[in-house]
Amino acid sequence: MTKFDYSRPAATAKRLLDRFGQAGAMSRSTPGGYDPETGPTDPVELQSPCTVALLEFDNRQIDGELVKIGDRRALIAPDATFEPDAGDVLAVASEVLQVVRNRPLKPAGVIVLHDCIVRAS
């Protein structure tokens, strides 16, 4: 039995996001370490360009806990240098949004797209 090749659906998702989405950038601040000779080191800021489509949630999807009024759904292409995680910042056009949750679509371990809940910072 042949396994399904998920690289084609991932490429299709990327192509659709390129066509109908917009450019964005993700950033993550990681805590600095400790160097015994010099002391604490500065935090490291990771940044990655990404392609994203921002969507609104239906009123029935807003539960007041995980999804709040004003939250949006961000579909992010899988070509970013790191996976979005809670607390990461997503900048799209003039908006700055914080990732609340990422639920990647990854059948058979191949990421097709990242389905994130984002909230205005």
Coordinates of N, CA, C and O in Angstrom, one line a residue:
M1 N 0.8 -1.2 0.0 CA 0.0 0.0 0.0 C 0.9 1.2 0.0 O 1.8 1.4 0.8
T2 N 0.6 2.2 -0.9 CA 1.4 3.4 -1.0 C 0.9 4.4 -0.1 O -0.3 4.7 0.0
K3 N 1.8 5.1 0.6 CA 1.5 6.2 1.5 C 1.2 7.5 0.6 O 1.8 7.7 -0.4
F4 N 0.2 8.2 1.1 CA -0.1 9.5 0.4 C 1.0 10.5 0.6 O 1.5 10.7 1.7
D5 N 1.3 11.2 -0.5 CA 2.3 12.3 -0.4 C 1.7 13.6 -0.1 O 1.0 14.2 -0.9
Y6 N 1.9 14.1 1.1 CA 1.3 15.3 1.6 C 2.0 16.5 1.2 O 1.6 17.7 1.5
S7 N 3.1 16.4 0.5 CA 3.9 17.6 0.0 C 3.1 18.3 -1.0 O 3.2 19.6 -1.1
R8 N 2.3 17.6 -1.8 CA 1.4 18.3 -2.8 C 0.3 19.1 -2.2 O 0.2 20.3 -2.6
P9 N -0.4 18.6 -1.2 CA -1.4 19.5 -0.6 C -0.8 20.7 0.2 O -1.3 21.8 0.2
A10 N 0.4 20.5 0.7 CA 1.1 21.6 1.4 C 1.5 22.6 0.3 O 1.4 23.8 0.6
A11 N 2.0 22.2 -0.8 CA 2.3 23.2 -1.9 C 1.0 23.9 -2.4 O 1.1 25.1 -2.7
T12 N -0.1 23.2 -2.5 CA -1.3 23.8 -2.9 C -1.8 24.9 -1.9 O -2.2 26.0 -2.2
A13 N -1.7 24.5 -0.6 CA -2.0 25.5 0.5 C -1.1 26.7 0.4 O -1.6 27.8 0.5
K14 N 0.1 26.5 0.2 CA 1.1 27.6 0.0 C 0.7 28.5 -1.2 O 0.7 29.7 -1.1
R15 N 0.4 27.9 -2.3 CA 0.0 28.6 -3.5 C -1.2 29.4 -3.3 O -1.3 30.6 -3.7
L16 N -2.2 28.8 -2.6 CA -3.5 29.5 -2.4 C -3.3 30.7 -1.4 O -3.9 31.8 -1.6
L17 N -2.5 30.5 -0.4 CA -2.2 31.6 0.5 C -1.4 32.7 -0.1 O -1.6 33.9 0.1
D18 N -0.5 32.3 -1.0 CA 0.3 33.3 -1.8 C -0.7 34.2 -2.6 O -0.5 35.4 -2.8
R19 N -1.7 33.5 -3.2 CA -2.6 34.2 -4.1 C -3.6 35.0 -3.4 O -3.9 36.1 -3.8
F20 N -4.2 34.5 -2.3 CA -5.3 35.1 -1.6 C -4.9 35.7 -0.3 O -5.8 36.4 0.3
G21 N -3.8 35.4 0.3 CA -3.4 35.9 1.6 C -2.5 37.2 1.4 O -2.6 37.9 0.4
Q22 N -1.8 37.4 2.5 CA -0.9 38.6 2.5 C 0.4 38.3 3.2 O 0.5 37.4 4.0
A23 N 1.3 39.2 3.0 CA 2.6 39.0 3.6 C 2.5 39.4 5.1 O 1.8 40.3 5.5
G24 N 3.2 38.7 5.9 CA 3.3 38.9 7.4 C 4.6 38.6 7.9 O 5.5 38.1 7.2
A25 N 4.8 38.8 9.2 CA 6.0 38.4 9.8 C 5.7 37.9 11.3 O 4.9 38.5 12.0
M26 N 6.4 36.8 11.6 CA 6.2 36.3 13.0 C 7.5 36.6 13.7 O 8.6 36.7 13.2
S27 N 7.4 36.9 15.0 CA 8.5 37.1 15.9 C 8.3 36.4 17.2 O 7.2 36.2 17.7
R28 N 9.4 36.0 17.8 CA 9.5 35.3 19.0 C 10.7 35.7 19.8 O 11.8 35.8 19.3
S29 N 10.4 36.1 21.1 CA 11.5 36.5 21.9 C 11.9 35.3 22.8 O 11.0 34.8 23.5
T30 N 13.1 34.8 22.7 CA 13.5 33.7 23.6 C 14.4 34.3 24.7 O 15.2 35.2 24.4
P31 N 14.3 33.8 25.9 CA 15.1 34.3 27.0 C 16.6 34.1 26.7 O 17.0 33.1 26.1
G32 N 17.4 35.0 27.2 CA 18.8 34.9 27.1 C 19.3 33.8 28.0 O 18.6 33.3 28.9
G33 N 20.5 33.4 27.8 CA 21.2 32.4 28.6 C 22.0 33.0 29.7 O 21.9 34.1 30.1
Y34 N 23.0 32.2 30.2 CA 23.9 32.7 31.1 C 25.3 32.3 30.7 O 25.6 31.1 30.5
D35 N 26.2 33.2 30.6 CA 27.6 32.9 30.3 C 28.4 33.1 31.6 O 28.4 34.2 32.2
P36 N 29.1 32.1 32.1 CA 29.8 32.2 33.4 C 30.8 33.3 33.4 O 31.1 33.9 34.5
E37 N 31.3 33.7 32.3 CA 32.4 34.7 32.2 C 31.8 36.1 32.2 O 32.4 37.0 32.8
T38 N 30.7 36.3 31.5 CA 30.1 37.6 31.3 C 28.8 37.8 32.0 O 28.3 39.0 32.1
G39 N 28.2 36.8 32.5 CA 26.9 36.9 33.2 C 25.7 36.7 32.2 O 25.9 36.0 31.2
P40 N 24.5 37.2 32.6 CA 23.4 37.0 31.7 C 23.5 37.5 30.3 O 24.1 38.6 30.1
T41 N 23.0 36.8 29.4 CA 23.0 37.3 28.0 C 21.6 37.8 27.6 O 20.6 37.5 28.2
D42 N 21.6 38.7 26.6 CA 20.4 39.3 26.2 C 19.4 38.3 25.5 O 19.9 37.3 24.9
P43 N 18.1 38.6 25.6 CA 17.2 37.7 24.9 C 17.4 37.8 23.4 O 18.0 38.7 22.9
V44 N 17.0 36.7 22.7 CA 17.2 36.6 21.3 C 15.9 36.7 20.6 O 14.9 36.1 21.0
E45 N 15.8 37.6 19.6 CA 14.6 37.8 18.9 C 14.6 37.1 17.6 O 15.5 37.4 16.7
L46 N 13.7 36.1 17.4 CA 13.6 35.3 16.2 C 12.6 36.0 15.3 O 11.5 36.3 15.8
Q47 N 12.9 36.1 14.0 CA 11.9 36.7 13.1 C 11.8 35.8 11.9 O 12.8 35.2 11.5
S48 N 10.6 35.7 11.3 CA 10.4 35.0 10.1 C 9.3 35.6 9.3 O 8.2 35.9 9.8
P49 N 9.6 35.8 8.0 CA 8.5 36.2 7.1 C 7.5 35.1 6.9 O 7.9 33.9 7.1
C50 N 6.3 35.4 6.7 CA 5.3 34.3 6.4 C 4.2 34.8 5.5 O 4.0 36.0 5.3
T51 N 3.4 33.9 5.0 CA 2.2 34.3 4.2 C 1.0 33.8 5.0 O 0.9 32.7 5.6
V52 N 0.0 34.8 5.2 CA -1.1 34.5 6.1 C -2.4 35.0 5.5 O -2.4 36.0 4.7
A53 N -3.5 34.3 5.8 CA -4.8 34.8 5.5 C -5.5 35.0 6.9 O -5.6 34.0 7.7
L54 N -6.0 36.2 7.1 CA -6.8 36.4 8.4 C -8.3 36.3 8.1 O -8.8 36.9 7.2
L55 N -8.9 35.6 9.0 CA -10.4 35.3 8.9 C -11.0 35.7 10.2 O -10.4 35.6 11.2
E56 N -12.3 36.0 10.1 CA -13.1 36.3 11.3 C -13.7 35.0 11.8 O -14.0 34.1 11.0
F57 N -14.0 34.9 13.1 CA -14.7 33.7 13.7 C -16.2 34.0 13.6 O -16.6 35.2 13.7
D58 N -17.0 33.0 13.4 CA -18.5 33.1 13.4 C -18.8 33.3 14.9 O -18.1 32.8 15.8
N59 N -19.9 34.0 15.2 CA -20.4 34.2 16.5 C -20.5 32.9 17.3 O -20.2 32.9 18.5
R60 N -20.9 31.8 16.7 CA -21.1 30.6 17.4 C -19.8 29.9 17.8 O -19.8 29.1 18.7
Q61 N -18.7 30.4 17.2 CA -17.4 29.8 17.6 C -16.7 30.6 18.8 O -15.8 30.1 19.3
I62 N -17.3 31.7 19.1 CA -16.8 32.5 20.2 C -17.3 32.0 21.5 O -18.5 32.0 21.8
D63 N -16.4 31.4 22.4 CA -16.8 30.8 23.6 C -16.5 31.7 24.8 O -16.9 31.4 26.0
G64 N -15.8 32.8 24.6 CA -15.5 33.7 25.7 C -14.2 33.2 26.5 O -13.8 34.0 27.4
E65 N -13.7 32.1 26.3 CA -12.6 31.6 27.0 C -11.4 31.4 26.0 O -10.4 32.2 26.1
L66 N -11.4 30.4 25.2 CA -10.4 30.3 24.2 C -10.5 31.3 23.1 O -9.5 31.9 22.7
V67 N -11.7 31.4 22.5 CA -11.9 32.3 21.4 C -12.8 33.5 22.0 O -13.9 33.2 22.5
K68 N -12.2 34.7 22.0 CA -12.9 35.8 22.6 C -13.4 36.8 21.4 O -12.9 36.7 20.3
I69 N -14.3 37.7 21.7 CA -14.8 38.6 20.8 C -13.5 39.4 20.3 O -12.7 39.9 21.1
G70 N -13.4 39.6 19.0 CA -12.3 40.3 18.4 C -11.2 39.4 18.0 O -10.3 39.8 17.2
D71 N -11.1 38.2 18.4 CA -10.1 37.2 18.0 C -10.3 36.9 16.5 O -11.4 37.0 16.0
R72 N -9.2 36.5 15.9 CA -9.3 36.2 14.5 C -8.6 34.8 14.2 O -7.8 34.4 15.1
R73 N -8.8 34.3 13.1 CA -8.2 33.0 12.7 C -7.1 33.3 11.7 O -7.4 34.0 10.7
A74 N -5.9 32.9 11.9 CA -4.8 33.1 11.0 C -4.4 31.8 10.4 O -4.0 30.9 11.1
L75 N -4.5 31.7 9.1 CA -4.0 30.5 8.4 C -2.7 30.9 7.8 O -2.5 31.7 7.0
I76 N -1.6 30.2 8.3 CA -0.3 30.5 8.0 C 0.4 29.4 7.2 O 0.3 28.3 7.6
A77 N 1.0 29.8 6.1 CA 1.7 28.8 5.3 C 2.8 28.1 6.0 O 3.4 28.7 7.0
P78 N 3.2 26.9 5.7 CA 4.2 26.1 6.4 C 5.6 26.5 6.1 O 6.5 25.7 6.5
D79 N 5.9 27.6 5.5 CA 7.2 27.9 5.0 C 8.0 28.8 6.0 O 9.1 29.3 5.7
A80 N 7.4 29.1 7.1 CA 8.1 30.0 8.1 C 9.3 29.2 8.7 O 9.3 28.0 8.7
T81 N 10.2 29.9 9.2 CA 11.4 29.3 9.8 C 11.2 28.6 11.1 O 12.0 27.8 11.5
F82 N 10.1 28.9 11.8 CA 9.7 28.3 13.0 C 8.2 28.2 13.1 O 7.5 29.0 12.5
E83 N 7.7 27.2 13.8 CA 6.2 27.0 13.9 C 5.7 28.1 14.9 O 6.3 28.3 15.9
P84 N 4.5 28.7 14.6 CA 3.9 29.6 15.5 C 3.6 28.9 16.8 O 3.2 27.7 16.8
D85 N 3.7 29.6 17.9 CA 3.4 29.1 19.2 C 2.8 30.2 20.1 O 2.9 31.4 19.8
A86 N 2.0 29.8 21.1 CA 1.4 30.7 22.0 C 2.4 31.8 22.5 O 3.5 31.4 22.9
G87 N 2.0 33.0 22.4 CA 2.9 34.1 22.8 C 3.7 34.7 21.7 O 4.2 35.8 21.8
D88 N 3.8 34.1 20.5 CA 4.5 34.7 19.4 C 3.7 35.9 18.9 O 2.5 36.0 19.1
V89 N 4.4 36.8 18.2 CA 3.7 37.9 17.6 C 3.6 37.8 16.1 O 4.6 37.4 15.5
L90 N 2.5 38.1 15.6 CA 2.2 38.1 14.1 C 1.9 39.5 13.7 O 1.0 40.1 14.2
A91 N 2.7 40.1 12.8 CA 2.5 41.4 12.2 C 2.0 41.2 10.8 O 2.7 40.6 10.0
V92 N 0.8 41.8 10.5 CA 0.2 41.7 9.2 C -0.3 43.1 8.9 O -1.1 43.7 9.6
A93 N 0.2 43.7 7.8 CA -0.1 45.1 7.4 C 0.2 46.0 8.6 O 1.3 46.0 9.1
S94 N -0.7 46.7 9.1 CA -0.5 47.6 10.3 C -0.9 46.9 11.6 O -0.9 47.6 12.6
E95 N -1.4 45.7 11.6 CA -1.9 45.0 12.8 C -0.8 44.2 13.4 O 0.1 43.6 12.8
V96 N -0.8 44.2 14.8 CA 0.1 43.4 15.6 C -0.8 42.5 16.4 O -1.6 43.0 17.2
L97 N -0.6 41.2 16.2 CA -1.5 40.2 16.8 C -0.6 39.2 17.6 O 0.5 38.9 17.2
Q98 N -1.2 38.7 18.7 CA -0.5 37.7 19.4 C -1.1 36.3 19.2 O -2.3 36.2 19.2
V99 N -0.3 35.3 19.0 CA -0.8 34.0 18.8 C -1.3 33.4 20.1 O -0.5 33.4 21.1
V100 N -2.5 33.0 20.2 CA -3.1 32.4 21.4 C -2.9 30.9 21.3 O -2.6 30.3 22.3
R101 N -3.1 30.3 20.1 CA -3.0 28.9 20.0 C -2.7 28.5 18.5 O -3.2 29.2 17.6
N102 N -1.9 27.5 18.3 CA -1.6 27.0 16.9 C -2.1 25.6 16.9 O -1.7 24.8 17.8
R103 N -2.9 25.3 16.0 CA -3.3 23.9 15.7 C -2.9 23.5 14.3 O -3.7 23.7 13.4
P104 N -1.7 23.1 14.1 CA -1.3 22.8 12.7 C -2.0 21.6 12.1 O -2.3 20.7 12.8
L105 N -2.3 21.8 10.8 CA -2.9 20.7 10.1 C -1.7 19.9 9.6 O -1.0 20.3 8.7
K106 N -1.5 18.7 10.2 CA -0.3 17.9 9.8 C -0.6 16.4 9.8 O -0.2 15.7 10.6
P107 N -1.3 16.0 8.7 CA -1.5 14.6 8.6 C -0.2 13.9 8.3 O 0.6 14.4 7.6
A108 N 0.0 12.7 8.9 CA 1.2 11.9 8.7 C 2.5 12.7 9.0 O 3.5 12.4 8.5
G109 N 2.3 13.7 9.9 CA 3.5 14.5 10.3 C 4.0 15.6 9.4 O 5.0 16.2 9.7
V110 N 3.3 15.8 8.2 CA 3.7 16.8 7.3 C 2.8 18.0 7.5 O 1.6 17.9 7.3
I111 N 3.4 19.1 7.8 CA 2.6 20.3 8.0 C 2.1 20.9 6.7 O 2.9 21.3 5.8
V112 N 0.8 21.0 6.6 CA 0.1 21.5 5.4 C -0.1 23.0 5.6 O 0.1 23.8 4.7
L113 N -0.6 23.4 6.8 CA -0.7 24.8 7.2 C -0.9 24.9 8.7 O -1.2 23.9 9.4
H114 N -0.7 26.1 9.2 CA -0.9 26.4 10.6 C -2.2 27.1 10.8 O -2.4 28.1 10.1
D115 N -3.1 26.6 11.6 CA -4.4 27.2 11.9 C -4.3 27.8 13.3 O -4.3 27.1 14.3
C116 N -4.2 29.1 13.4 CA -3.9 29.8 14.6 C -5.1 30.7 15.1 O -5.8 31.3 14.2
I117 N -5.3 30.8 16.4 CA -6.1 31.8 16.9 C -5.2 33.0 17.3 O -4.2 32.8 18.0
V118 N -5.5 34.2 16.8 CA -4.7 35.4 17.1 C -5.6 36.5 17.8 O -6.7 36.5 17.5
R119 N -4.9 37.3 18.6 CA -5.6 38.3 19.3 C -4.8 39.6 19.2 O -3.6 39.6 19.3
A120 N -5.5 40.7 19.1 CA -4.9 42.0 19.1 C -4.1 42.2 20.4 O -4.5 41.9 21.4
S121 N -2.9 42.7 20.2 CA -2.0 43.0 21.4 C -2.4 44.2 22.1 O -2.8 45.2 21.6

